[in-house]
Amino acid sequence: EQLINLLDTFTRVQAQRPKRPTGRTATSSNARKKGEEIESGDAATPPSSPSIHRFRNAGDAMMKLDMSALETQFGAPAGEDGGLLFDVDGAAMPAMEFPNCPDFDRFQAKTKDMVKNKRGTTTLAFIFDKGVIVAADSRASMGGYISSQTVRKIIEINPYMLGTMAGGAADCQFWHRNLGTKCRLHELANKRRISVTGASKLLANILYSYRGMGLSIGTMIAGWDEKGPGLYYVDSEGARLKGNRFSVGSGSLYAYAVLDEGYRFKMSVEEAGELARRAIYHATFRDGASGGCVSVYHVGPDGWKKLSGDDVGELHYQYYPVEKTPVEQEMTDASTS
Amino acid sequence: MSRRGDWVYENNGGTCVAIAGADYCVIAADTRLSVGYSILTRDHSKICELADKCVLASSGFQGDIKALHKNLAARELLYQHQHNKRMSCPAMAQLLSNTLYYKRFFPYYAFNVLGGLDSEGKGCVFTYDAVGSYERTGYSAQGTGSTLIMPVLDNQLKSPSPLLLPARDAVTPLSESEAVDLVKDVFASATERDIYTGDKLEIVVINKAGTKREYIDLRKD
């Protein structure tokens, strides 16, 4: 009977409230020893949690099955205040509460429709001989409604590393801020800056642990470290790719076309910036979900610097100035004279 | 077959607007609470004063909103006791973003607008989506009437984007009384075309002298 219970809870483990991590942090194991319920803010303990405890005890008594791959890595910060004041490990693994619903995926799909979160859209980055260029548009849409034309999609993680935002705006903002915190902690702990490889790995590992939960992040981490320029693509499916040229978002195909055509490894900073600006402009021209302003940044050995910020509406007339036909020219001359 | 606990949200409607000026901030929300086609009450405030220079207006599911406001007010009180001063508006903005994101998988169904004065005394407005993505802007509208109101605010108040380089000056040209009049006009129009907006309008104005509250009647149909 214990085996049946074990297998029963085993199959439902994904949909249930996550187990407390086994000894992941000193504080959480202390709380377990005290036998306290770890608070994560509000919500009453769902009725399913006693079976989780039963599961743990049943597993001890029987053959040790290795379930570590199934453990979701959500740490609840322990302590009497429930992590309100002193969130020591808050940077490591934020405590995320789960709804106790029968069908997690359907619930997530429905809330996604209801809430229509802000999503962002064309970003690109490439390495050339003088560093990394990072560029993005600035439109955010909620369904078909443009919720903002002034979104900062290039996120300054620290003075020498940039991240881009594509996919869910809240997801990108939150996890980039979290990454910035962890990079700073790494610097303080190791007395040296974190490499781009390391930073992208930190982010990729977190996103992999949330894989399948419905996060939507397509980001590029660009920076300059001891090995020179670095560029990684990281997404919410858990992918982490090292590369020289990336474009992410709904307008990425249009940006790739212009970028690939104009790209050379040896370019001046101005040429590279202009290529990036043109690529994003063309993406905003054809993609309805991209628009606003094009921001172009350059990451060099001294850190990042913003090269340009232009409204795409005005850029259009710069690239394609209106040429009046002779009849129109006569009409304007007649009206002004 | 719908099961109990399948869907726990409902939309209580309503609209919230905030406009930031050089040294003031106007936050306004209607006071109608609806469920489906019924009006439950004409007198429900959507505005919560979190700190002396920081006011939050939220529309959406009022159950989640009540919980969210209580949560934030409690955190603000803790901050006050720890730091011996009240929370500034930008600090509260990030706290709200984190609070919303921590419930990423079971969201607060709340569309928020946070308004107030920053530490330099300039007006600031922060606009959110339901899971915590936020941005500082000069003005914002959220809720069922937001798609009706935002274009009008864009028309009257749109300023050069802060992302432009070289930076262009972006100050809302209106005075405090003009901004309040604009808000009244905009709500009057939204009430005409949105069934969930109406009854009364609550306007809160924050400037360095303090906070002022005003109530205007809107159409009750």
PDB file of C-alpha atoms in Angstrom, chain A residues 144-246:
ATOM      1  CA  GLY A 144      -2.997  43.622 -29.966  1.00  0.00           C
ATOM      2  CA  TYR A 145      -2.743  46.765 -27.867  1.00  0.00           C
ATOM      3  CA  ILE A 146       0.513  48.673 -27.761  1.00  0.00           C
ATOM      4  CA  SER A 147       1.074  49.097 -24.078  1.00  0.00           C
ATOM      5  CA  SER A 148       4.266  51.101 -24.363  1.00  0.00           C
ATOM      6  CA  GLN A 149       6.586  52.618 -26.969  1.00  0.00           C
ATOM      7  CA  THR A 150       9.335  53.449 -24.471  1.00  0.00           C
ATOM      8  CA  VAL A 151      10.347  50.105 -22.995  1.00  0.00           C
ATOM      9  CA  ARG A 152      13.985  49.622 -22.103  1.00  0.00           C
ATOM     10  CA  LYS A 153      14.796  46.330 -23.753  1.00  0.00           C
ATOM     11  CA  ILE A 154      18.522  46.583 -23.273  1.00  0.00           C
ATOM     12  CA  ILE A 155      19.083  45.920 -19.628  1.00  0.00           C
ATOM     13  CA  GLU A 156      22.252  47.090 -17.972  1.00  0.00           C
ATOM     14  CA  ILE A 157      23.310  44.186 -15.787  1.00  0.00           C
ATOM     15  CA  ASN A 158      26.529  45.886 -14.753  1.00  0.00           C
ATOM     16  CA  PRO A 159      28.864  48.448 -16.343  1.00  0.00           C
ATOM     17  CA  TYR A 160      30.406  45.920 -18.709  1.00  0.00           C
ATOM     18  CA  MET A 161      27.531  43.532 -19.398  1.00  0.00           C
ATOM     19  CA  LEU A 162      24.226  43.997 -21.158  1.00  0.00           C
ATOM     20  CA  GLY A 163      21.184  41.760 -21.488  1.00  0.00           C
ATOM     21  CA  THR A 164      18.373  42.065 -24.000  1.00  0.00           C
ATOM     22  CA  MET A 165      14.692  41.546 -23.454  1.00  0.00           C
ATOM     23  CA  ALA A 166      12.467  39.537 -25.776  1.00  0.00           C
ATOM     24  CA  GLY A 167       9.417  37.534 -24.783  1.00  0.00           C
ATOM     25  CA  GLY A 168       7.668  38.291 -21.514  1.00  0.00           C
ATOM     26  CA  ALA A 169       8.625  41.727 -20.220  1.00  0.00           C
ATOM     27  CA  ALA A 170       8.141  40.879 -16.547  1.00  0.00           C
ATOM     28  CA  ASP A 171      10.078  37.620 -16.874  1.00  0.00           C
ATOM     29  CA  CYS A 172      13.024  39.354 -18.545  1.00  0.00           C
ATOM     30  CA  GLN A 173      13.063  42.313 -16.151  1.00  0.00           C
ATOM     31  CA  PHE A 174      12.886  40.162 -13.049  1.00  0.00           C
ATOM     32  CA  TRP A 175      15.444  37.554 -14.058  1.00  0.00           C
ATOM     33  CA  HIS A 176      17.901  40.112 -15.382  1.00  0.00           C
ATOM     34  CA  ARG A 177      17.667  42.004 -12.102  1.00  0.00           C
ATOM     35  CA  ASN A 178      18.213  38.701 -10.287  1.00  0.00           C
ATOM     36  CA  LEU A 179      21.189  37.979 -12.532  1.00  0.00           C
ATOM     37  CA  GLY A 180      22.647  41.397 -11.782  1.00  0.00           C
ATOM     38  CA  THR A 181      22.364  40.664  -8.070  1.00  0.00           C
ATOM     39  CA  LYS A 182      24.111  37.335  -8.460  1.00  0.00           C
ATOM     40  CA  CYS A 183      26.871  38.834 -10.604  1.00  0.00           C
ATOM     41  CA  ARG A 184      27.511  41.430  -7.918  1.00  0.00           C
ATOM     42  CA  LEU A 185      27.580  38.766  -5.206  1.00  0.00           C
ATOM     43  CA  HIS A 186      30.055  36.799  -7.316  1.00  0.00           C
ATOM     44  CA  GLU A 187      32.271  39.865  -7.564  1.00  0.00           C
ATOM     45  CA  LEU A 188      32.193  40.396  -3.836  1.00  0.00           C
ATOM     46  CA  ALA A 189      32.833  36.750  -3.078  1.00  0.00           C
ATOM     47  CA  ASN A 190      35.623  36.213  -5.603  1.00  0.00           C
ATOM     48  CA  LYS A 191      37.190  39.681  -5.822  1.00  0.00           C
ATOM     49  CA  ARG A 192      36.920  39.627  -9.583  1.00  0.00           C
ATOM     50  CA  ARG A 193      34.280  40.262 -12.173  1.00  0.00           C
ATOM     51  CA  ILE A 194      32.192  37.415 -13.425  1.00  0.00           C
ATOM     52  CA  SER A 195      32.806  36.299 -16.996  1.00  0.00           C
ATOM     53  CA  VAL A 196      30.106  36.467 -19.652  1.00  0.00           C
ATOM     54  CA  THR A 197      30.257  32.669 -19.800  1.00  0.00           C
ATOM     55  CA  GLY A 198      29.589  32.474 -16.096  1.00  0.00           C
ATOM     56  CA  ALA A 199      26.788  35.009 -16.078  1.00  0.00           C
ATOM     57  CA  SER A 200      24.993  33.363 -18.992  1.00  0.00           C
ATOM     58  CA  LYS A 201      25.395  29.966 -17.300  1.00  0.00           C
ATOM     59  CA  LEU A 202      23.849  31.302 -14.087  1.00  0.00           C
ATOM     60  CA  LEU A 203      20.856  32.577 -15.994  1.00  0.00           C
ATOM     61  CA  ALA A 204      20.531  29.478 -18.174  1.00  0.00           C
ATOM     62  CA  ASN A 205      20.524  27.187 -15.142  1.00  0.00           C
ATOM     63  CA  ILE A 206      17.728  29.121 -13.476  1.00  0.00           C
ATOM     64  CA  LEU A 207      15.667  29.154 -16.642  1.00  0.00           C
ATOM     65  CA  TYR A 208      16.221  25.452 -17.161  1.00  0.00           C
ATOM     66  CA  SER A 209      14.879  24.725 -13.706  1.00  0.00           C
ATOM     67  CA  TYR A 210      11.692  26.620 -14.621  1.00  0.00           C
ATOM     68  CA  ARG A 211      11.425  24.852 -17.950  1.00  0.00           C
ATOM     69  CA  GLY A 212       7.892  23.905 -18.859  1.00  0.00           C
ATOM     70  CA  MET A 213       6.338  26.405 -16.419  1.00  0.00           C
ATOM     71  CA  GLY A 214       5.465  28.945 -19.053  1.00  0.00           C
ATOM     72  CA  LEU A 215       8.234  31.526 -18.687  1.00  0.00           C
ATOM     73  CA  SER A 216       8.926  33.285 -21.943  1.00  0.00           C
ATOM     74  CA  ILE A 217      12.420  34.717 -22.215  1.00  0.00           C
ATOM     75  CA  GLY A 218      14.686  35.043 -25.243  1.00  0.00           C
ATOM     76  CA  THR A 219      17.693  36.979 -24.140  1.00  0.00           C
ATOM     77  CA  MET A 220      21.235  37.667 -25.188  1.00  0.00           C
ATOM     78  CA  ILE A 221      23.978  38.298 -22.674  1.00  0.00           C
ATOM     79  CA  ALA A 222      26.689  40.463 -24.168  1.00  0.00           C
ATOM     80  CA  GLY A 223      29.780  41.668 -22.428  1.00  0.00           C
ATOM     81  CA  TRP A 224      33.489  42.166 -22.374  1.00  0.00           C
ATOM     82  CA  ASP A 225      35.514  40.060 -19.954  1.00  0.00           C
ATOM     83  CA  GLU A 226      39.139  38.883 -19.681  1.00  0.00           C
ATOM     84  CA  LYS A 227      38.770  36.737 -22.765  1.00  0.00           C
ATOM     85  CA  GLY A 228      37.509  39.633 -24.846  1.00  0.00           C
ATOM     86  CA  PRO A 229      33.998  40.142 -26.226  1.00  0.00           C
ATOM     87  CA  GLY A 230      31.419  37.513 -25.320  1.00  0.00           C
ATOM     88  CA  LEU A 231      27.903  36.889 -26.606  1.00  0.00           C
ATOM     89  CA  TYR A 232      25.502  34.186 -25.506  1.00  0.00           C
ATOM     90  CA  TYR A 233      21.882  33.494 -26.394  1.00  0.00           C
ATOM     91  CA  VAL A 234      19.833  32.148 -23.477  1.00  0.00           C
ATOM     92  CA  ASP A 235      16.176  31.259 -23.591  1.00  0.00           C
ATOM     93  CA  SER A 236      13.403  29.953 -21.394  1.00  0.00           C
ATOM     94  CA  GLU A 237      13.528  26.506 -22.999  1.00  0.00           C
ATOM     95  CA  GLY A 238      16.932  26.170 -21.362  1.00  0.00           C
ATOM     96  CA  ALA A 239      19.039  26.760 -24.464  1.00  0.00           C
ATOM     97  CA  ARG A 240      22.367  28.513 -24.087  1.00  0.00           C
ATOM     98  CA  LEU A 241      24.323  29.153 -27.260  1.00  0.00           C
ATOM     99  CA  LYS A 242      27.614  30.880 -27.815  1.00  0.00           C
ATOM    100  CA  GLY A 243      27.776  32.757 -31.078  1.00  0.00           C
ATOM    101  CA  ASN A 244      28.834  35.775 -33.080  1.00  0.00           C
ATOM    102  CA  ARG A 245      25.499  37.051 -34.386  1.00  0.00           C
ATOM    103  CA  PHE A 246      22.026  36.693 -32.918  1.00  0.00           C
TER     104      PHE A 246
END
